[in-house]
Short mmCIF file of C-alpha atoms in Angstrom, two decimals:
data_model
loop_
_atom_site.label_atom_id
_atom_site.label_comp_id
_atom_site.label_asym_id
_atom_site.label_seq_id
_atom_site.Cartn_x
_atom_site.Cartn_y
_atom_site.Cartn_z
CA UNK A 1 135.96 -51.48 92.29
CA UNK A 2 133.02 -49.06 92.52
CA UNK A 3 132.77 -49.62 96.28
CA UNK A 4 136.50 -49.05 96.76
CA UNK A 5 136.30 -45.88 94.67
CA UNK A 6 133.42 -44.61 96.78
CA UNK A 7 135.37 -45.37 99.96
CA UNK A 8 138.42 -43.57 98.57
CA UNK A 9 136.30 -40.53 97.73
CA UNK A 10 134.77 -40.50 101.21
CA UNK A 11 138.18 -40.71 102.89
CA UNK A 12 139.44 -37.84 100.72
CA UNK A 13 136.35 -35.82 101.60
CA UNK A 14 136.82 -36.06 105.37
CA UNK A 15 140.62 -35.83 105.28
CA UNK A 16 140.78 -31.99 105.61
CA UNK A 17 139.17 -32.33 109.04
CA UNK A 18 142.18 -34.30 110.30
CA UNK A 19 145.10 -32.34 108.84
CA UNK A 20 146.77 -29.43 110.64
CA UNK A 21 144.23 -26.67 111.18
CA UNK A 22 141.28 -29.05 110.77
CA UNK A 23 138.51 -29.65 113.28
CA UNK A 24 139.98 -33.00 114.38
CA UNK A 25 143.68 -32.31 113.79
CA UNK A 26 144.49 -33.82 117.18
CA UNK A 27 143.55 -37.21 115.68
CA UNK A 28 145.72 -36.86 112.57
CA UNK A 29 147.90 -39.87 113.41
CA UNK A 30 144.86 -42.08 113.97
CA UNK A 31 143.32 -40.99 110.66
CA UNK A 32 146.55 -41.57 108.74
CA UNK A 33 146.89 -45.01 110.31
CA UNK A 34 143.44 -46.09 109.10
CA UNK A 35 143.97 -44.48 105.67
CA UNK A 36 147.23 -46.27 104.99
CA UNK A 37 145.71 -49.52 106.29
CA UNK A 38 142.94 -49.25 103.68
CA UNK A 39 144.96 -47.84 100.80
CA UNK A 40 148.57 -47.80 99.61
CA UNK A 41 149.80 -44.27 100.39
CA UNK A 42 150.67 -41.94 97.51
CA UNK A 43 153.44 -40.20 99.46
CA UNK A 44 157.01 -41.16 98.61
CA UNK A 45 160.30 -40.55 100.36
CA UNK A 46 162.27 -37.64 98.94
CA UNK A 47 165.80 -38.62 99.98
CA UNK A 48 167.93 -40.96 102.04
CA UNK A 49 166.20 -44.19 101.04
CA UNK A 50 167.28 -47.54 99.65
CA UNK A 51 164.57 -49.33 97.65
CA UNK A 52 164.39 -53.00 98.60
CA UNK A 53 160.95 -54.00 97.39
CA UNK A 54 157.80 -52.63 95.81
CA UNK A 55 155.64 -53.84 98.72
CA UNK A 56 155.13 -51.49 101.65
CA UNK A 57 155.37 -52.57 105.30
CA UNK A 58 151.63 -52.96 105.86
CA UNK A 59 151.37 -55.39 102.95
CA UNK A 60 154.29 -57.41 104.33
CA UNK A 61 152.54 -57.55 107.70
CA UNK A 62 149.39 -58.69 105.92
CA UNK A 63 151.26 -61.63 104.38
CA UNK A 64 152.50 -62.65 107.83
CA UNK A 65 148.97 -62.48 109.27
CA UNK A 66 147.71 -64.65 106.38
CA UNK A 67 150.53 -67.14 107.02
CA UNK A 68 149.48 -67.34 110.68
CA UNK A 69 145.88 -68.24 109.86
CA UNK A 70 146.34 -72.04 109.47
CA UNK A 71 148.01 -72.31 112.89
CA UNK A 72 145.43 -70.00 114.49
CA UNK A 73 142.42 -71.83 113.06
CA UNK A 74 143.83 -75.22 113.99
CA UNK A 75 144.63 -73.87 117.45
CA UNK A 76 140.98 -72.91 117.90
CA UNK A 77 139.90 -76.43 116.99
CA UNK A 78 142.53 -78.00 119.25
CA UNK A 79 141.31 -75.96 122.23
CA UNK A 80 137.87 -77.50 121.79
CA UNK A 81 139.37 -80.92 121.10
CA UNK A 82 141.45 -80.93 124.29
CA UNK A 83 138.46 -79.73 126.28
CA UNK A 84 136.26 -82.54 124.98
CA UNK A 85 139.07 -85.08 125.41
CA UNK A 86 139.67 -84.48 129.10
CA UNK A 87 135.91 -84.31 129.69
CA UNK A 88 135.51 -87.76 128.16
CA UNK A 89 133.08 -86.41 125.55
CA UNK A 90 135.28 -86.65 122.46
CA UNK A 91 133.26 -89.33 120.66
CA UNK A 92 129.97 -87.47 121.02
CA UNK A 93 131.24 -83.98 120.19
CA UNK A 94 131.21 -82.77 116.58
CA UNK A 95 134.08 -81.06 114.79
CA UNK A 96 132.04 -77.87 114.47
CA UNK A 97 131.18 -77.81 118.18
CA UNK A 98 134.83 -78.19 119.14
CA UNK A 99 135.89 -75.47 116.72
CA UNK A 100 133.21 -73.03 117.92
CA UNK A 101 134.14 -73.69 121.54
CA UNK A 102 137.79 -73.04 120.76
CA UNK A 103 137.02 -69.92 118.74
CA UNK A 104 134.98 -68.47 121.61
CA UNK A 105 137.89 -69.15 123.95
CA UNK A 106 140.56 -67.66 121.67
CA UNK A 107 138.83 -64.66 120.07
CA UNK A 108 138.58 -62.64 123.32
CA UNK A 109 142.35 -62.97 123.70
CA UNK A 110 142.94 -61.64 120.18
CA UNK A 111 140.53 -58.76 120.78
CA UNK A 112 142.20 -57.82 124.08
CA UNK A 113 145.68 -58.01 122.50
CA UNK A 114 144.70 -55.68 119.65
CA UNK A 115 142.65 -53.25 121.73
CA UNK A 116 145.38 -52.81 124.33
CA UNK A 117 148.34 -52.83 121.95
CA UNK A 118 146.85 -50.65 119.21
CA UNK A 119 145.33 -48.34 121.82
CA UNK A 120 148.78 -47.67 123.24
CA UNK A 121 150.19 -47.28 119.71
CA UNK A 122 147.51 -44.66 118.90
CA UNK A 123 148.09 -42.74 122.14
CA UNK A 124 151.86 -42.85 121.67
CA UNK A 125 151.61 -41.62 118.08
CA UNK A 126 149.31 -38.76 119.06
CA UNK A 127 151.60 -37.75 121.92
CA UNK A 128 154.67 -37.69 119.68
CA UNK A 129 152.83 -36.37 116.60
CA UNK A 130 154.04 -39.30 114.53
CA UNK A 131 152.44 -41.76 112.13
CA UNK A 132 150.94 -44.91 113.63
CA UNK A 133 153.31 -47.78 112.96
CA UNK A 134 152.11 -51.07 111.56
CA UNK A 135 154.34 -53.56 113.38
CA UNK A 136 151.73 -54.46 115.99
CA UNK A 137 149.43 -55.92 113.32
CA UNK A 138 151.53 -59.09 113.58
CA UNK A 139 152.43 -58.94 117.28
CA UNK A 140 148.75 -58.53 118.19
CA UNK A 141 147.88 -61.89 116.72
CA UNK A 142 151.07 -63.76 117.66
CA UNK A 143 150.89 -62.91 121.37
CA UNK A 144 147.57 -64.76 121.97
CA UNK A 145 148.90 -67.71 119.93
CA UNK A 146 151.96 -68.30 122.13
CA UNK A 147 150.19 -68.40 125.50
CA UNK A 148 148.11 -71.18 127.12
CA UNK A 149 144.37 -70.92 126.63
CA UNK A 150 144.03 -70.65 130.42
CA UNK A 151 145.91 -67.35 130.56
CA UNK A 152 143.52 -64.73 132.05
CA UNK A 153 142.62 -61.76 129.86
CA UNK A 154 143.85 -59.18 132.37
CA UNK A 155 147.28 -60.80 132.43
CA UNK A 156 147.36 -60.81 128.65
CA UNK A 157 146.46 -57.12 128.64
CA UNK A 158 149.35 -56.32 131.01
CA UNK A 159 151.75 -58.33 128.86
CA UNK A 160 150.66 -56.53 125.68
CA UNK A 161 151.12 -53.14 127.34
CA UNK A 162 154.56 -54.16 128.60
CA UNK A 163 155.58 -55.45 125.15
CA UNK A 164 154.52 -52.27 123.33
CA UNK A 165 155.91 -49.75 125.82
CA UNK A 166 159.04 -51.49 127.16
CA UNK A 167 159.73 -53.85 124.30
CA UNK A 168 159.24 -51.46 121.40
CA UNK A 169 158.32 -47.81 121.92
CA UNK A 170 161.17 -46.91 124.27
CA UNK A 171 163.56 -48.06 121.53
CA UNK A 172 161.92 -45.75 118.99
CA UNK A 173 159.02 -47.84 117.69
CA UNK A 174 158.68 -50.34 114.86
CA UNK A 175 161.98 -51.06 113.15
CA UNK A 176 164.07 -49.85 116.10
CA UNK A 177 163.28 -52.51 118.71
CA UNK A 178 166.00 -54.96 119.71
CA UNK A 179 163.76 -57.75 120.99
CA UNK A 180 160.75 -59.45 119.40
CA UNK A 181 157.72 -57.76 121.07
CA UNK A 182 155.62 -60.94 121.11
CA UNK A 183 158.36 -62.81 122.96
CA UNK A 184 158.79 -59.91 125.35
CA UNK A 185 155.09 -60.32 126.22
CA UNK A 186 155.52 -64.05 126.75
CA UNK A 187 158.64 -63.55 128.87
CA UNK A 188 156.78 -61.00 130.99
CA UNK A 189 154.00 -63.51 131.64
CA UNK A 190 156.36 -66.42 132.22
CA UNK A 191 158.46 -64.69 134.86
CA UNK A 192 155.66 -62.64 136.44
CA UNK A 193 152.93 -65.28 136.53
CA UNK A 194 154.67 -68.66 136.08
CA UNK A 195 151.73 -70.72 137.37
CA UNK A 196 149.57 -69.37 134.53
CA UNK A 197 152.17 -70.14 131.86
CA UNK A 198 153.32 -73.63 132.78
CA UNK A 199 152.25 -76.70 134.69
CA UNK A 200 149.42 -79.10 133.95
CA UNK A 201 146.34 -76.95 134.64
CA UNK A 202 146.62 -74.14 132.07
CA UNK A 203 146.24 -76.01 128.78
CA UNK A 204 142.50 -76.71 128.89
CA UNK A 205 139.92 -73.95 128.42
CA UNK A 206 137.36 -73.09 131.08
CA UNK A 207 134.31 -75.27 130.49
CA UNK A 208 131.88 -72.42 131.17
CA UNK A 209 132.44 -70.39 127.97
CA UNK A 210 128.96 -69.20 126.99
CA UNK A 211 127.56 -72.39 128.50
CA UNK A 212 129.27 -74.50 125.83
CA UNK A 213 131.60 -76.47 128.10
CA UNK A 214 131.77 -80.21 128.46
CA UNK A 215 131.43 -80.40 132.27
CA UNK A 216 135.11 -80.85 133.11
CA UNK A 217 135.91 -82.28 136.48
CA UNK A 218 137.58 -79.97 139.01
CA UNK A 219 141.36 -80.19 138.96
CA UNK A 220 141.53 -81.59 135.42
CA UNK A 221 145.11 -81.61 134.12
CA UNK A 222 146.67 -82.04 130.70
CA UNK A 223 150.47 -81.92 130.57
CA UNK A 224 152.25 -80.95 127.39
CA UNK A 225 154.46 -83.68 125.87
CA UNK A 226 157.64 -81.83 126.85
CA UNK A 227 156.30 -81.27 130.36
CA UNK A 228 155.41 -84.94 130.75
CA UNK A 229 158.80 -85.98 129.40
CA UNK A 230 160.55 -83.70 131.91
CA UNK A 231 158.78 -85.56 134.71
CA UNK A 232 159.77 -89.00 133.44
CA UNK A 233 161.73 -90.36 130.48
CA UNK A 234 159.05 -93.03 130.14
CA UNK A 235 156.52 -90.43 128.97
CA UNK A 236 157.58 -90.53 125.33
CA UNK A 237 155.21 -88.40 123.23
CA UNK A 238 153.36 -89.70 120.18
CA UNK A 239 155.18 -88.21 117.20
CA UNK A 240 152.25 -88.18 114.76
CA UNK A 241 149.97 -86.49 117.29
CA UNK A 242 152.62 -83.78 117.65
CA UNK A 243 152.88 -83.33 113.88
CA UNK A 244 149.12 -83.06 113.48
CA UNK A 245 148.86 -80.90 116.59
CA UNK A 246 146.30 -82.73 118.70
CA UNK A 247 148.29 -82.26 121.90
CA UNK A 248 148.16 -79.79 124.81
CA UNK A 249 150.19 -76.65 124.24
CA UNK A 250 150.06 -72.94 123.53
CA UNK A 251 147.18 -72.00 121.24
CA UNK A 252 149.02 -71.65 117.95
CA UNK A 253 152.12 -73.76 118.50
CA UNK A 254 150.93 -77.37 118.42
CA UNK A 255 150.43 -78.25 114.73
CA UNK A 256 153.59 -78.73 112.67
CA UNK A 257 151.46 -79.15 109.55
CA UNK A 258 149.65 -75.83 110.02
CA UNK A 259 152.94 -74.08 110.81
CA UNK A 260 154.52 -75.62 107.69
CA UNK A 261 151.73 -74.17 105.54
CA UNK A 262 152.51 -70.77 107.02
CA UNK A 263 156.21 -71.29 106.32
CA UNK A 264 155.49 -72.00 102.65
CA UNK A 265 153.47 -68.78 102.41
CA UNK A 266 156.24 -66.72 104.02
CA UNK A 267 158.95 -68.23 101.82
CA UNK A 268 156.98 -68.02 98.57
CA UNK A 269 156.18 -64.34 99.17
CA UNK A 270 159.79 -63.61 100.14
CA UNK A 271 158.74 -62.20 103.51
CA UNK A 272 160.89 -64.56 105.61
CA UNK A 273 164.51 -65.60 105.17
CA UNK A 274 164.92 -69.26 104.28
CA UNK A 275 168.50 -69.03 105.56
CA UNK A 276 167.39 -68.08 109.07
CA UNK A 277 164.44 -70.47 109.12
CA UNK A 278 166.36 -73.46 107.78
CA UNK A 279 169.37 -72.84 110.01
CA UNK A 280 167.20 -72.95 113.14
CA UNK A 281 166.05 -76.46 112.24
CA UNK A 282 169.57 -77.56 111.26
CA UNK A 283 171.09 -76.18 114.48
CA UNK A 284 168.37 -77.78 116.59
CA UNK A 285 168.74 -81.07 114.76
CA UNK A 286 172.51 -81.21 115.23
CA UNK A 287 172.31 -80.32 118.92
CA UNK A 288 169.61 -82.94 119.50
CA UNK A 289 171.65 -85.56 117.65
CA UNK A 290 174.65 -84.90 119.90
CA UNK A 291 172.61 -85.05 123.12
CA UNK A 292 170.81 -88.19 121.95
CA UNK A 293 174.09 -89.91 121.04
CA UNK A 294 175.48 -89.05 124.49
CA UNK A 295 172.38 -90.53 126.12
CA UNK A 296 171.35 -87.18 127.61
CA UNK A 297 168.06 -86.93 125.73
CA UNK A 298 165.58 -89.69 124.82
CA UNK A 299 164.24 -87.60 121.93
CA UNK A 300 165.63 -87.71 118.41
CA UNK A 301 165.93 -84.63 116.19
CA UNK A 302 162.58 -84.96 114.42
CA UNK A 303 160.80 -85.37 117.78
CA UNK A 304 162.40 -82.32 119.42
CA UNK A 305 161.59 -80.15 116.41
CA UNK A 306 157.95 -81.29 116.36
CA UNK A 307 157.34 -80.56 120.04
CA UNK A 308 156.73 -77.35 121.96
CA UNK A 309 157.20 -74.00 120.29
CA UNK A 310 160.26 -74.98 118.24
CA UNK A 311 158.62 -74.99 114.78
CA UNK A 312 156.48 -71.91 115.48
CA UNK A 313 159.47 -69.98 116.79
CA UNK A 314 161.65 -70.95 113.84
CA UNK A 315 159.04 -69.95 111.26
CA UNK A 316 157.37 -66.86 112.71
CA UNK A 317 159.68 -65.31 115.31
CA UNK A 318 163.28 -66.16 114.49
CA UNK A 319 162.65 -64.73 111.01
CA UNK A 320 161.38 -61.36 112.28
CA UNK A 321 163.23 -58.96 109.92
CA UNK A 322 163.63 -56.27 112.59
CA UNK A 323 165.24 -58.31 115.35
CA UNK A 324 167.17 -60.90 113.29
CA UNK A 325 170.33 -60.69 111.19
CA UNK A 326 170.25 -58.96 107.81
CA UNK A 327 173.47 -60.28 106.27
CA UNK A 328 173.28 -63.63 104.48
CA UNK A 329 176.14 -65.24 106.39
CA UNK A 330 174.83 -63.74 109.60
CA UNK A 331 171.42 -65.34 109.05
CA UNK A 332 172.99 -68.81 108.87
CA UNK A 333 174.85 -68.32 112.15
CA UNK A 334 171.96 -66.54 113.88
CA UNK A 335 169.47 -69.27 113.01
CA UNK A 336 171.81 -72.13 113.89
CA UNK A 337 172.60 -70.65 117.30
CA UNK A 338 168.89 -70.26 118.07
CA UNK A 339 168.33 -73.93 117.33
CA UNK A 340 171.33 -75.02 119.41
CA UNK A 341 170.50 -72.82 122.41
CA UNK A 342 166.85 -73.93 122.41
CA UNK A 343 167.84 -77.59 122.64
CA UNK A 344 170.55 -76.91 125.23
CA UNK A 345 167.96 -75.22 127.46
CA UNK A 346 165.50 -78.07 127.01
CA UNK A 347 168.01 -80.81 127.78
CA UNK A 348 170.16 -79.15 130.45
CA UNK A 349 167.35 -77.53 132.46
CA UNK A 350 164.70 -80.10 133.46
CA UNK A 351 162.71 -77.39 135.24
CA UNK A 352 162.18 -75.56 131.97
CA UNK A 353 161.25 -78.08 129.25
CA UNK A 354 160.68 -75.37 126.62
CA UNK A 355 163.62 -73.29 125.39
CA UNK A 356 162.66 -71.47 122.20
CA UNK A 357 161.60 -68.20 123.82
CA UNK A 358 164.86 -67.77 125.70
CA UNK A 359 166.93 -68.83 122.68
CA UNK A 360 165.39 -66.24 120.35
CA UNK A 361 165.51 -63.43 122.91
CA UNK A 362 169.15 -64.22 123.64
CA UNK A 363 170.09 -64.17 119.96
CA UNK A 364 168.08 -60.96 119.43
CA UNK A 365 170.75 -59.37 121.63
CA UNK A 366 173.55 -60.52 119.36
CA UNK A 367 171.96 -60.11 115.91
CA UNK A 368 173.46 -56.68 115.25
CA UNK A 369 176.85 -57.83 116.58
CA UNK A 370 176.86 -60.81 114.22
CA UNK A 371 176.00 -58.53 111.30
CA UNK A 372 178.74 -56.10 112.32
CA UNK A 373 181.46 -58.75 112.22
CA UNK A 374 180.18 -60.24 108.96
CA UNK A 375 180.28 -56.81 107.30
CA UNK A 376 183.64 -56.02 108.89
CA UNK A 377 185.09 -59.30 107.58
CA UNK A 378 183.86 -58.47 104.07
CA UNK A 379 185.42 -55.01 104.26
CA UNK A 380 188.74 -56.46 105.39
CA UNK A 381 188.66 -59.08 102.66
CA UNK A 382 188.01 -56.46 99.96
CA UNK A 383 190.64 -54.13 101.36
CA UNK A 384 193.18 -56.93 101.35
CA UNK A 385 192.28 -57.75 97.75
CA UNK A 386 192.78 -54.13 96.73
CA UNK A 387 196.11 -53.88 98.53
CA UNK A 388 197.38 -57.03 96.83
CA UNK A 389 196.78 -55.64 93.34
#
């Protein structure tokens, strides 16, 4: 407490330098961003507000980041595990060595994502003389988690810049964007640099990271379970490996167990909607059951849900409060349609074995429309009730 008090006093002491008329007034937005990150602001809205919760946006974002930690940490380990596996050195490589290797491969991506994204946020806020918005605290960590470990840093930097500028700021910033910024970044990479986002050569980290590699052979490949299945129906994935997460895939999307821990955190803190999250799984399960019964898909519902980015998308991206539905009935429909569309894309398009990104982005477009008709139906129902009295 003493240290926090001293920090608070120091921040208050230097604050006059950053307000209007101060020596560094040009950096007022940057200062306010760091101040509100460290401390809950004392300022309150004077009018035109609806109080939903006692927790401010930065604290909500903090809960999401905490919920992402199990998937991120496991992803770091899995990067090292996959590297050792394809190098034939799995038995002689320790858990700690694999984790450190993976961490050294993943951390630069997180750093680049935050430096580029937050840098643009700071510049944008200064240019418009606005407060720095906190939404990128989550996007900056999700973006590196939904790309292959082989994605080059410069490509990731371009995707982050595109997501912040085109996916968010041109709509008015955090809270005004139509599409999930992290998925905008992934879509940018997928359609601009498809060979670095799919195929069999992007899922294993470079073996030269700080000299810690396991001497991988040139041309080493490691197909994801969905990718292998798309090539042949005989390549049925091992379900338990998919649940644990020891399979090739995007950094943070492989472990259903780690993602489930994050889901519990989000639901217990009330940050995510259980209606949206649950409906995604129900919709995906029903669609898979229909395709499986028709003989169009060898996978059953539990296998489809455990593979690819389905679970990660349902837990962390479909539930984004800005780009998803806000009405209760709308959340059921929104989530169910995401699950259905994701499976339809997977089954009906063999060239694109993953479908969660496209499903969520598509439903982002219709979220406000769904809410509109739900609210309109309620208004009509109440008006009819009044007229019948």
